[in-house]
GROMACS .gro file of C-alpha atoms in nm:
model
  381
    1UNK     CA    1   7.954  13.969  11.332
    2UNK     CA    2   8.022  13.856  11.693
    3UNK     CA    3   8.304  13.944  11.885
    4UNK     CA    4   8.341  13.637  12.091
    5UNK     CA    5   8.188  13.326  12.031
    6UNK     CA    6   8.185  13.162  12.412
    7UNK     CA    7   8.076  12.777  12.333
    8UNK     CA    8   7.793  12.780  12.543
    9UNK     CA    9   7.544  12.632  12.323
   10UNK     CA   10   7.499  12.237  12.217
   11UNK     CA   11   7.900  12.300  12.095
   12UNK     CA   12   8.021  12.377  12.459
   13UNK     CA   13   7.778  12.037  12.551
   14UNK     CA   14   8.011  11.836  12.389
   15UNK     CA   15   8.332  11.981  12.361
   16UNK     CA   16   8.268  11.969  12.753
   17UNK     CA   17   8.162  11.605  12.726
   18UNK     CA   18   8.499  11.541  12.599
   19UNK     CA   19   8.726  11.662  12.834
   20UNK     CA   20   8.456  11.650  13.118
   21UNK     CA   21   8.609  11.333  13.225
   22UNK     CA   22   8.895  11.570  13.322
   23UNK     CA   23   8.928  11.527  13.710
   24UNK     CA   24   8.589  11.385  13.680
   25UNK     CA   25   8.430  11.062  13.848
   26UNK     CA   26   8.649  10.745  13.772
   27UNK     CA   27   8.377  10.501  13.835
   28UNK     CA   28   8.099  10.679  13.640
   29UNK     CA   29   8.359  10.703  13.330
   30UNK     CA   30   8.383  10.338  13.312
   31UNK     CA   31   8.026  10.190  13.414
   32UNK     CA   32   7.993  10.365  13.045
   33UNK     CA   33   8.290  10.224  12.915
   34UNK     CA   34   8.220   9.903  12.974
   35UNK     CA   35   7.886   9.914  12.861
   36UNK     CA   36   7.978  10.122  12.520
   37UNK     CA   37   8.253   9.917  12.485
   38UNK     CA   38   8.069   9.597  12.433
   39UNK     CA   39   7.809   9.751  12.211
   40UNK     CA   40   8.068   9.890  11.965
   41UNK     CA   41   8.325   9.625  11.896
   42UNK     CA   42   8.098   9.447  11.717
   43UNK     CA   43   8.025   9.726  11.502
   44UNK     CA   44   8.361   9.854  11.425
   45UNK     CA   45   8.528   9.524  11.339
   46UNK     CA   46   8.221   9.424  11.145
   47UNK     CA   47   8.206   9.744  10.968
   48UNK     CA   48   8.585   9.735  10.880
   49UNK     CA   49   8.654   9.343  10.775
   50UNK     CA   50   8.347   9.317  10.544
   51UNK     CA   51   8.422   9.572  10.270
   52UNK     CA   52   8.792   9.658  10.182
   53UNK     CA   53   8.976   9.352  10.199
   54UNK     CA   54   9.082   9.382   9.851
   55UNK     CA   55   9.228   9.735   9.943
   56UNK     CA   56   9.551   9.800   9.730
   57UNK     CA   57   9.779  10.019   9.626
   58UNK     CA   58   9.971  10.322   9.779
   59UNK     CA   59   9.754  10.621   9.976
   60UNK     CA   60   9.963  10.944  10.000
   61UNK     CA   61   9.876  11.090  10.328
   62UNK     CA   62   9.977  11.481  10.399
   63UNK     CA   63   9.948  11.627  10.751
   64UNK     CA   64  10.182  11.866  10.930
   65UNK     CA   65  10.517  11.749  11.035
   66UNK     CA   66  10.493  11.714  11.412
   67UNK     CA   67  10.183  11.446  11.325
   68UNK     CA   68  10.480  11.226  11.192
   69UNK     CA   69  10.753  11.320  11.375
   70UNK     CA   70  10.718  11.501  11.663
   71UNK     CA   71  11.020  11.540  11.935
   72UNK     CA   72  10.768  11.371  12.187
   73UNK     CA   73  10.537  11.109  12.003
   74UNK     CA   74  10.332  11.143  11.697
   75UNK     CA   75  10.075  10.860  11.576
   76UNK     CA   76  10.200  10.885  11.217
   77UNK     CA   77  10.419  10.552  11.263
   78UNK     CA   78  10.135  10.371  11.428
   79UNK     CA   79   9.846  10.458  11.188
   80UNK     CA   80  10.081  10.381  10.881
   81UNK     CA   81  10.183  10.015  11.016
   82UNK     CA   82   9.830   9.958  11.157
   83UNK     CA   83   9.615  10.041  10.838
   84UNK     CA   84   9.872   9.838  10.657
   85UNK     CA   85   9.861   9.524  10.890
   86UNK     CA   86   9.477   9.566  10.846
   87UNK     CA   87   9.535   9.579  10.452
   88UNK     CA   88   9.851   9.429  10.359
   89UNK     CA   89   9.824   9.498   9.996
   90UNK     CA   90   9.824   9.891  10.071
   91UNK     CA   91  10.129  10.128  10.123
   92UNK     CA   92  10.088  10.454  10.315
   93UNK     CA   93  10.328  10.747  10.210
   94UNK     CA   94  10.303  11.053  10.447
   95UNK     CA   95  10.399  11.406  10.279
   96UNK     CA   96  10.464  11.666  10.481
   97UNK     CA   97  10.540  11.975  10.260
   98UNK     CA   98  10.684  12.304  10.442
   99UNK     CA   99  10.396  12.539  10.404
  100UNK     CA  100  10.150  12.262  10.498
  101UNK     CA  101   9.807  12.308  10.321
  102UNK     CA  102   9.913  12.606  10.137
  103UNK     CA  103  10.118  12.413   9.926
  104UNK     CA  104   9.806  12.221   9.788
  105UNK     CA  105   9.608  12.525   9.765
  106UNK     CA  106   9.853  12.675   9.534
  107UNK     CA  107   9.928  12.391   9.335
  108UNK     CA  108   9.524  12.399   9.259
  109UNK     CA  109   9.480  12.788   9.228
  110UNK     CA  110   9.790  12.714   8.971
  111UNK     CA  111   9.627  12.415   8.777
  112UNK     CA  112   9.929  12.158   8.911
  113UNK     CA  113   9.755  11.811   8.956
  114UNK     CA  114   9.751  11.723   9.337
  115UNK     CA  115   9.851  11.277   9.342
  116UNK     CA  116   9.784  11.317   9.706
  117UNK     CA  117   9.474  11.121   9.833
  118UNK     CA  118   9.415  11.226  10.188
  119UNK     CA  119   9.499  11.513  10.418
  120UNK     CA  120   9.502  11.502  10.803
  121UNK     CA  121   9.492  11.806  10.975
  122UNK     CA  122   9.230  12.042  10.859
  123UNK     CA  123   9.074  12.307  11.088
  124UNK     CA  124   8.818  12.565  11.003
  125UNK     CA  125   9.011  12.814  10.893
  126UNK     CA  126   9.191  12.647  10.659
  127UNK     CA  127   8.917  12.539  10.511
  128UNK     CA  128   8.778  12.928  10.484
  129UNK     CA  129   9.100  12.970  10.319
  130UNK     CA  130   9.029  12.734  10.072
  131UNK     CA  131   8.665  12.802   9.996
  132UNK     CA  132   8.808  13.204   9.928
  133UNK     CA  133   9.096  13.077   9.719
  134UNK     CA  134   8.951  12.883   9.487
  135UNK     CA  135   8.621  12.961   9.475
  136UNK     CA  136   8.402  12.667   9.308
  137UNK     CA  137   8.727  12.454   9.217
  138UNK     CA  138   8.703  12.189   9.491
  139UNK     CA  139   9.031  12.079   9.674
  140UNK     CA  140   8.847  11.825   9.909
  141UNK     CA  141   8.527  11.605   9.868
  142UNK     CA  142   8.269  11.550  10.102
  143UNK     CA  143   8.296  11.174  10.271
  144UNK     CA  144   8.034  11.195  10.541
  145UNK     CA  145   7.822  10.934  10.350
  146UNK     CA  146   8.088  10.654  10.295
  147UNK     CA  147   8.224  10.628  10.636
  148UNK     CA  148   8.042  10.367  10.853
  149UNK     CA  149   8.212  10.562  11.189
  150UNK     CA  150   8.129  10.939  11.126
  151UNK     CA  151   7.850  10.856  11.338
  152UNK     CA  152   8.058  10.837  11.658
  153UNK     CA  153   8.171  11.208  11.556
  154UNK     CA  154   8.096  11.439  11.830
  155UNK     CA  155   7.822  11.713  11.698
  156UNK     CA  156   7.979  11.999  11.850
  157UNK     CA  157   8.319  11.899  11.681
  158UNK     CA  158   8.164  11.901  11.339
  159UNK     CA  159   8.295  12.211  11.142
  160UNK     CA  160   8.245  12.145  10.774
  161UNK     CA  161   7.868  12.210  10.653
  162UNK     CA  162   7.940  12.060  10.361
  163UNK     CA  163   8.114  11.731  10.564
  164UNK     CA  164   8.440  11.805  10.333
  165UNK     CA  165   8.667  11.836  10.643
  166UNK     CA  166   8.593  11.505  10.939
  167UNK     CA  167   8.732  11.605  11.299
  168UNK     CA  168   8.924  11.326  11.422
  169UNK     CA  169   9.088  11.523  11.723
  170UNK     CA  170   9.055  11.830  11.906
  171UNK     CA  171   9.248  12.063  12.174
  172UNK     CA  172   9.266  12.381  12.346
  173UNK     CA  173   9.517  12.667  12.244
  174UNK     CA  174   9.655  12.805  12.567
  175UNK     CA  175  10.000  12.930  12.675
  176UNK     CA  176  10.257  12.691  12.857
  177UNK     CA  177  10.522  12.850  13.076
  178UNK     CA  178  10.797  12.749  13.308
  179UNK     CA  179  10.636  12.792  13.673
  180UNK     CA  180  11.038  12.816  13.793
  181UNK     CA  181  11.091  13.141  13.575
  182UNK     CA  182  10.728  13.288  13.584
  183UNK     CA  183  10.612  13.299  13.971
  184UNK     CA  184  10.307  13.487  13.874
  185UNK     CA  185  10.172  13.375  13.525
  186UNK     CA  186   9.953  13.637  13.265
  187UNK     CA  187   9.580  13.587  13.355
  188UNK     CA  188   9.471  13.798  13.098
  189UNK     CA  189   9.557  13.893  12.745
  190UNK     CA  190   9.643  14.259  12.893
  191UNK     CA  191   9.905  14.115  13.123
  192UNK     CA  192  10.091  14.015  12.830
  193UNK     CA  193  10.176  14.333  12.742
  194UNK     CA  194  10.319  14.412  13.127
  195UNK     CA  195  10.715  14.512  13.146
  196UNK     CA  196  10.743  14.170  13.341
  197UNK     CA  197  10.695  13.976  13.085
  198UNK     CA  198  10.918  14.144  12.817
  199UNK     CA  199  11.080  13.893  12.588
  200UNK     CA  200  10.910  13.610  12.748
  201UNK     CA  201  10.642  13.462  12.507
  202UNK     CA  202  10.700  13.243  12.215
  203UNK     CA  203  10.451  13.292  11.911
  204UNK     CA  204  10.411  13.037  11.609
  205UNK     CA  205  10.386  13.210  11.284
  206UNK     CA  206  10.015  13.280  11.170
  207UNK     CA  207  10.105  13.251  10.811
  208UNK     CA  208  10.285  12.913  10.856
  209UNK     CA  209  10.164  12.742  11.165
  210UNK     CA  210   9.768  12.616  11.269
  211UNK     CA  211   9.864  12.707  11.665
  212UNK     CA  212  10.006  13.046  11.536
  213UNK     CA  213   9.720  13.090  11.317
  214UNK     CA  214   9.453  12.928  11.604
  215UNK     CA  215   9.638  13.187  11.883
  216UNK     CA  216   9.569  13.516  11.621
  217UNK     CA  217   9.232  13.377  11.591
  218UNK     CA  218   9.199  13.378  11.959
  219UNK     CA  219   9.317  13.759  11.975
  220UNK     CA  220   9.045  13.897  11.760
  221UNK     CA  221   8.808  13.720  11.937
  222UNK     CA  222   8.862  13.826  12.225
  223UNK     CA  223   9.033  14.178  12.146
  224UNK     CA  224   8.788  14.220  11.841
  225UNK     CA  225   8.939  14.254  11.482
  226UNK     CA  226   8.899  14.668  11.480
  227UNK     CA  227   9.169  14.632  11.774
  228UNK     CA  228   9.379  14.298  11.714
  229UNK     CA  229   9.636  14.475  11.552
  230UNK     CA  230   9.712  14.766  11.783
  231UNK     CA  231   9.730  14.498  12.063
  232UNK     CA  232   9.974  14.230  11.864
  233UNK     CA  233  10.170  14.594  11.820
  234UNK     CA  234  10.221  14.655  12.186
  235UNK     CA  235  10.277  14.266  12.243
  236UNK     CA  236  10.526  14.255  11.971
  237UNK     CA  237  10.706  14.608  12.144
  238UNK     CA  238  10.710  14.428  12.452
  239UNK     CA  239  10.976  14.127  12.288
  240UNK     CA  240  10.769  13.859  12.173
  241UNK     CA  241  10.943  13.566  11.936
  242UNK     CA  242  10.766  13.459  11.671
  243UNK     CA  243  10.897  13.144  11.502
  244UNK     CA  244  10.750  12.937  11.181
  245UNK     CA  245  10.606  12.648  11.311
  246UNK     CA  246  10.509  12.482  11.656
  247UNK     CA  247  10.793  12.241  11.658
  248UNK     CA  248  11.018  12.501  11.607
  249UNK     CA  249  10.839  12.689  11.861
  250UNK     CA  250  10.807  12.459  12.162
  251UNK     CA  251  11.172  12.315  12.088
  252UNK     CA  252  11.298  12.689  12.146
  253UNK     CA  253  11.082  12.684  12.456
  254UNK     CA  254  11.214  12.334  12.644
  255UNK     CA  255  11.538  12.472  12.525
  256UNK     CA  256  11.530  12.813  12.728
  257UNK     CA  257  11.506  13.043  12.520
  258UNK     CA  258  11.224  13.205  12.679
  259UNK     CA  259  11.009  13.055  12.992
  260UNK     CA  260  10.623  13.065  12.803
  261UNK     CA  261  10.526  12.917  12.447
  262UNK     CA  262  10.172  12.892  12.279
  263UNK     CA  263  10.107  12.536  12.306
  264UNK     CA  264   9.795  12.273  12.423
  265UNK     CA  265   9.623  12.258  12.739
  266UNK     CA  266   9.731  11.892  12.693
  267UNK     CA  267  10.099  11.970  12.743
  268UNK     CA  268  10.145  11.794  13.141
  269UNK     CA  269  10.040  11.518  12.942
  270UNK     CA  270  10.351  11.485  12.737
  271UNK     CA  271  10.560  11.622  13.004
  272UNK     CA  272  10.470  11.368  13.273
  273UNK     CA  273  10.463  11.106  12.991
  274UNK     CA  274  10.881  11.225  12.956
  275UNK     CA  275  10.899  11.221  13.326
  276UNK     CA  276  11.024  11.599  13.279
  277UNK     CA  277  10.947  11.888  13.567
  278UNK     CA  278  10.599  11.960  13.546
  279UNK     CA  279  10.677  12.283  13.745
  280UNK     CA  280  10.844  12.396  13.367
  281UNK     CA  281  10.489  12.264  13.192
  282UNK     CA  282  10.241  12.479  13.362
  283UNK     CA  283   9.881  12.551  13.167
  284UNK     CA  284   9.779  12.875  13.135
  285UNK     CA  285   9.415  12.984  13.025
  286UNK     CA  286   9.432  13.405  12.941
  287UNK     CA  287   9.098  13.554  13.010
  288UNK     CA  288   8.962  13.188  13.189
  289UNK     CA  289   8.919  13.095  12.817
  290UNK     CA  290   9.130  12.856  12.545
  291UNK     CA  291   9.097  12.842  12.171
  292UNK     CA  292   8.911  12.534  12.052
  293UNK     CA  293   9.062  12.407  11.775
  294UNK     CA  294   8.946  12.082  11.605
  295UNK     CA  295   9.152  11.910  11.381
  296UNK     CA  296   8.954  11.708  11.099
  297UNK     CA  297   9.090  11.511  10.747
  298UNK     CA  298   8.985  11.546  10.420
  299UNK     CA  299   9.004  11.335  10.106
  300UNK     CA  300   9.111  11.509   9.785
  301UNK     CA  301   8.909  11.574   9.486
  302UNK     CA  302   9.141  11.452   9.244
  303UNK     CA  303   9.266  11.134   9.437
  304UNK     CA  304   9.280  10.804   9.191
  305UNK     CA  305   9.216  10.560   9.503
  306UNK     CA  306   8.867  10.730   9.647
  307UNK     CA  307   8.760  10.393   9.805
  308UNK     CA  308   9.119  10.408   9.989
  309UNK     CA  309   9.089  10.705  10.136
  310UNK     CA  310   8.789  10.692  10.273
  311UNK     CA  311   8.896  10.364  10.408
  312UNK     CA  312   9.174  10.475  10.600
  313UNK     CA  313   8.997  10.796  10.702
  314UNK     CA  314   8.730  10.584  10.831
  315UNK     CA  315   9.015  10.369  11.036
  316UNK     CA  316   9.106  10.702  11.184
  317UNK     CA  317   8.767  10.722  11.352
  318UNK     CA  318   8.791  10.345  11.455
  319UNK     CA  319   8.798  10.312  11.862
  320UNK     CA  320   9.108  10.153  11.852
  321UNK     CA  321   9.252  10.474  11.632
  322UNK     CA  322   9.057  10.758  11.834
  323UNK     CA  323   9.210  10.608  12.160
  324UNK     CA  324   9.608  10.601  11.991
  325UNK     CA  325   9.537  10.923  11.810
  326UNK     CA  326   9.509  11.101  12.152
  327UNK     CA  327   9.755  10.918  12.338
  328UNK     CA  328  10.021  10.984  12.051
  329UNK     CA  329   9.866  11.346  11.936
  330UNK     CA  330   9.880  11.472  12.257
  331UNK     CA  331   9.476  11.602  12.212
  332UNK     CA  332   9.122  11.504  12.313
  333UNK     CA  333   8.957  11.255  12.070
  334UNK     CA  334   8.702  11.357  11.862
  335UNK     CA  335   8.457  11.060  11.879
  336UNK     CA  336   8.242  10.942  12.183
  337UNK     CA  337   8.332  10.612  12.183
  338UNK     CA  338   8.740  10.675  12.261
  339UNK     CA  339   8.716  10.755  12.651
  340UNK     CA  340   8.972  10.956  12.796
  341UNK     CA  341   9.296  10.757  12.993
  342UNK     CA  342   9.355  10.834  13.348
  343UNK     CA  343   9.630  10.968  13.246
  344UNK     CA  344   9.458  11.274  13.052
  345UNK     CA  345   9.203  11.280  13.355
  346UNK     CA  346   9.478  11.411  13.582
  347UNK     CA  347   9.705  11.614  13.335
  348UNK     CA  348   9.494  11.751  13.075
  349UNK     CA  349   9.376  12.115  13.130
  350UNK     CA  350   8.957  12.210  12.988
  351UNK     CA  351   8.934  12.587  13.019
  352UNK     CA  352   8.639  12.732  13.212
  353UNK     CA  353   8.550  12.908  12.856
  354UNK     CA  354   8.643  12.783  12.572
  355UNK     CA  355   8.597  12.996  12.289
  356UNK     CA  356   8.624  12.951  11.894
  357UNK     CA  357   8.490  13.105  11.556
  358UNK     CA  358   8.275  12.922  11.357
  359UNK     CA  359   8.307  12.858  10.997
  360UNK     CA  360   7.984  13.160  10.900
  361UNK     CA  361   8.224  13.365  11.134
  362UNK     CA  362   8.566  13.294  10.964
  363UNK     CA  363   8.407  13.318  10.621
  364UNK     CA  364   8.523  13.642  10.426
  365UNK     CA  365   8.783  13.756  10.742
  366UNK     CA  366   9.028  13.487  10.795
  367UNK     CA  367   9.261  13.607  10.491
  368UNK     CA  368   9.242  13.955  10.583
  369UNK     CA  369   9.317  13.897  10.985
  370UNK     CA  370   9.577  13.664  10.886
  371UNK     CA  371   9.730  13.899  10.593
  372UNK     CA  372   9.701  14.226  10.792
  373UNK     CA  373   9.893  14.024  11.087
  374UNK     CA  374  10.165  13.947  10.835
  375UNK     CA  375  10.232  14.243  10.671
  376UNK     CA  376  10.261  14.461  11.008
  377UNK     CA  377  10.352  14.204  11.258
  378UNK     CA  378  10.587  13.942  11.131
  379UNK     CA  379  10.719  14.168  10.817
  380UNK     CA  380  10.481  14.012  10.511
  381UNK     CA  381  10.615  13.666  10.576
   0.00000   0.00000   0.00000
């Protein structure tokens, strides 16, 4: 299998396209805007006011904690009060459990019956990890067909071949580090393991965490998987915390604890957004690459409200959704018809290579990296 997959292809294209606007040409960016803008209105409020106003009932919604409640802003609040403005018969419940999507894919390799309807915040290989789990039982159904926006979806974004999993956001693994404490940051994945940075890198849990899992992910990409472990080794001798989850992680980080954190190329976003010292939020890209990692949602098999779900997953690619879901989520939309804000134009960091495994990649490896990593890195947690 490859070592690296550099998106060069019809992938890099749009992931590019995306965050191209990056410190790109103002006026260009809206001419199109204005002219997209116009053409899709129509289309979204049509598609979305002539079908499901007879929507009721509650939708149970699971996603990862820091998409409801994250110290700086997280869109759960606003999609839950929008979708039920737009259908005021309907109730939207989020779940966040602990352990995230492995507590659904144990309740189903155990036979427990899963009442959740929807699940936000799916990458590829989670959904590897389900297609090895359970084999032919089906956790998630594919929705491409019923949602009027999946059109809009950017091609390169698309993960899924069987359309299970719909991205609805995306962003770029990298390392953010406090520019007061670190005059001279890592440029490479080797300079991690240099005596100067001893005890300075926080690491979210691969087990537990999608940026701990997306940031291992990134290390046998790059390092290759017959030498991952021997490197996460030497960076683990050289002091490296490792804590369960990226809230835990990054709150660690602005707390002191140590001066760099695995994080989003998005993170002078937030930080101007808080009016905090961007000198403390500095981007770093190891090896001139970051780790693409598109989010997507899913609708489960066994929901009881299948036209709901799809309704409010379709809302979620809406314009009016993609635009909040970036602005709140801190990431890149996932649609081409949700243009970028000046705001991520002059904060948000694109790496000159982004790099990712695809889901023919991931398939029959992810458990094992991931397992291997936990067993002789973080102790078999």
């Amino acid at each position: 299998m490859k070592r690296r997959t550099v998106l060069k292809s019809g992938a890099t294209t749009t992931l590019l396209g995306l965050a191209g606007c990056v410190g790109g040409g103002e006026s260009e960016q809206a001419t199109t805007t204005t002219e997209t803008e116009t053409q899709t209105t129509t289309e979204e409020t049509t598609a979305e006011t002539t079908t499901q106003d007879s929507l009721s009932g509650t939708l149970k919604v699971a996603t990862y904690s820091s998409f409801v409640d994250a110290p700086s802003s997280s869109p759960g609040a606003w999609l839950k009060n929008t979708f039920e403005e737009r259908h005021p018969d309907v109730t939207v419940e989020w779940e966040t459990p602990e352990n995230e999507l492995n507590h659904y894919i144990q309740q189903a390799s155990q036979g427990v019956d899963i009442d959740t309807d929807v699940y936000v915040g799916l990458n590829v290989d989670h959904l590897i990890r389900i297609d090895e789990k359970l084999g032919q039982k089906r956790l998630f159904e594919p929705v491409a067909d019923g949602l009027s926006h999946y059109g809009h979806v950017k091609e390169g974004l698309k993960f899924d071949p069987e359309n299970r999993a719909i991205p609805y956001d995306t962003g770029y693994i990298s390392l953010v580090y406090n520019g007061n404490e670190i005059q001279k940051p890592p440029e490479t994945f080797q300079d991690l393991l240099k005596d100067r940075y001893q005890g300075d890198l926080i690491v979210q849990n691969a087990k537990t965490a999608a940026t701990g899992r997306a940031f291992l992910l990134w290390t046998v990409n790059t390092i290759g998987e017959d030498q991952y472990l021997d490197y996460w080794k030497k960076l683990d001798d050289n002091g490296i915390t490792i804590l369960g989850s990226w809230s835990d992680a990054y709150t660690a980080y602005e707390n002191g604890e140590a001066p760099m954190v695995v994080s989003y190329s998005t993170d002078q976003v937030y930080a101007n957004r808080q009016d905090k010292d961007l000198s403390k939020h500095q981007v770093g890209f190891l090896n001139n690459q970051g780790y693409a990692n598109p989010e997507g949602m899913a609708k489960f098999a066994d929901t009881d409200n299948p036209e709901l779900a799809e309704a409010f997953m379709n809302f979620l690619l809406s314009k009016q959704a993609q635009k909040k879901i970036a602005q709140l989520n801190v990431q890149f939309p996932a649609t081409d018809w949700a243009p970028l804000s000046d705001e991520f134009e002059k904060y948000a960091k694109v790496p000159e290579n982004p790099v990712t495994f695809t889901y023919e990649e991931l398939q029959g490896n992810v458990d094992q990296w991931v397992d291997e990593w936990a067993r002789q890195i973080a102790g078999g947690s």
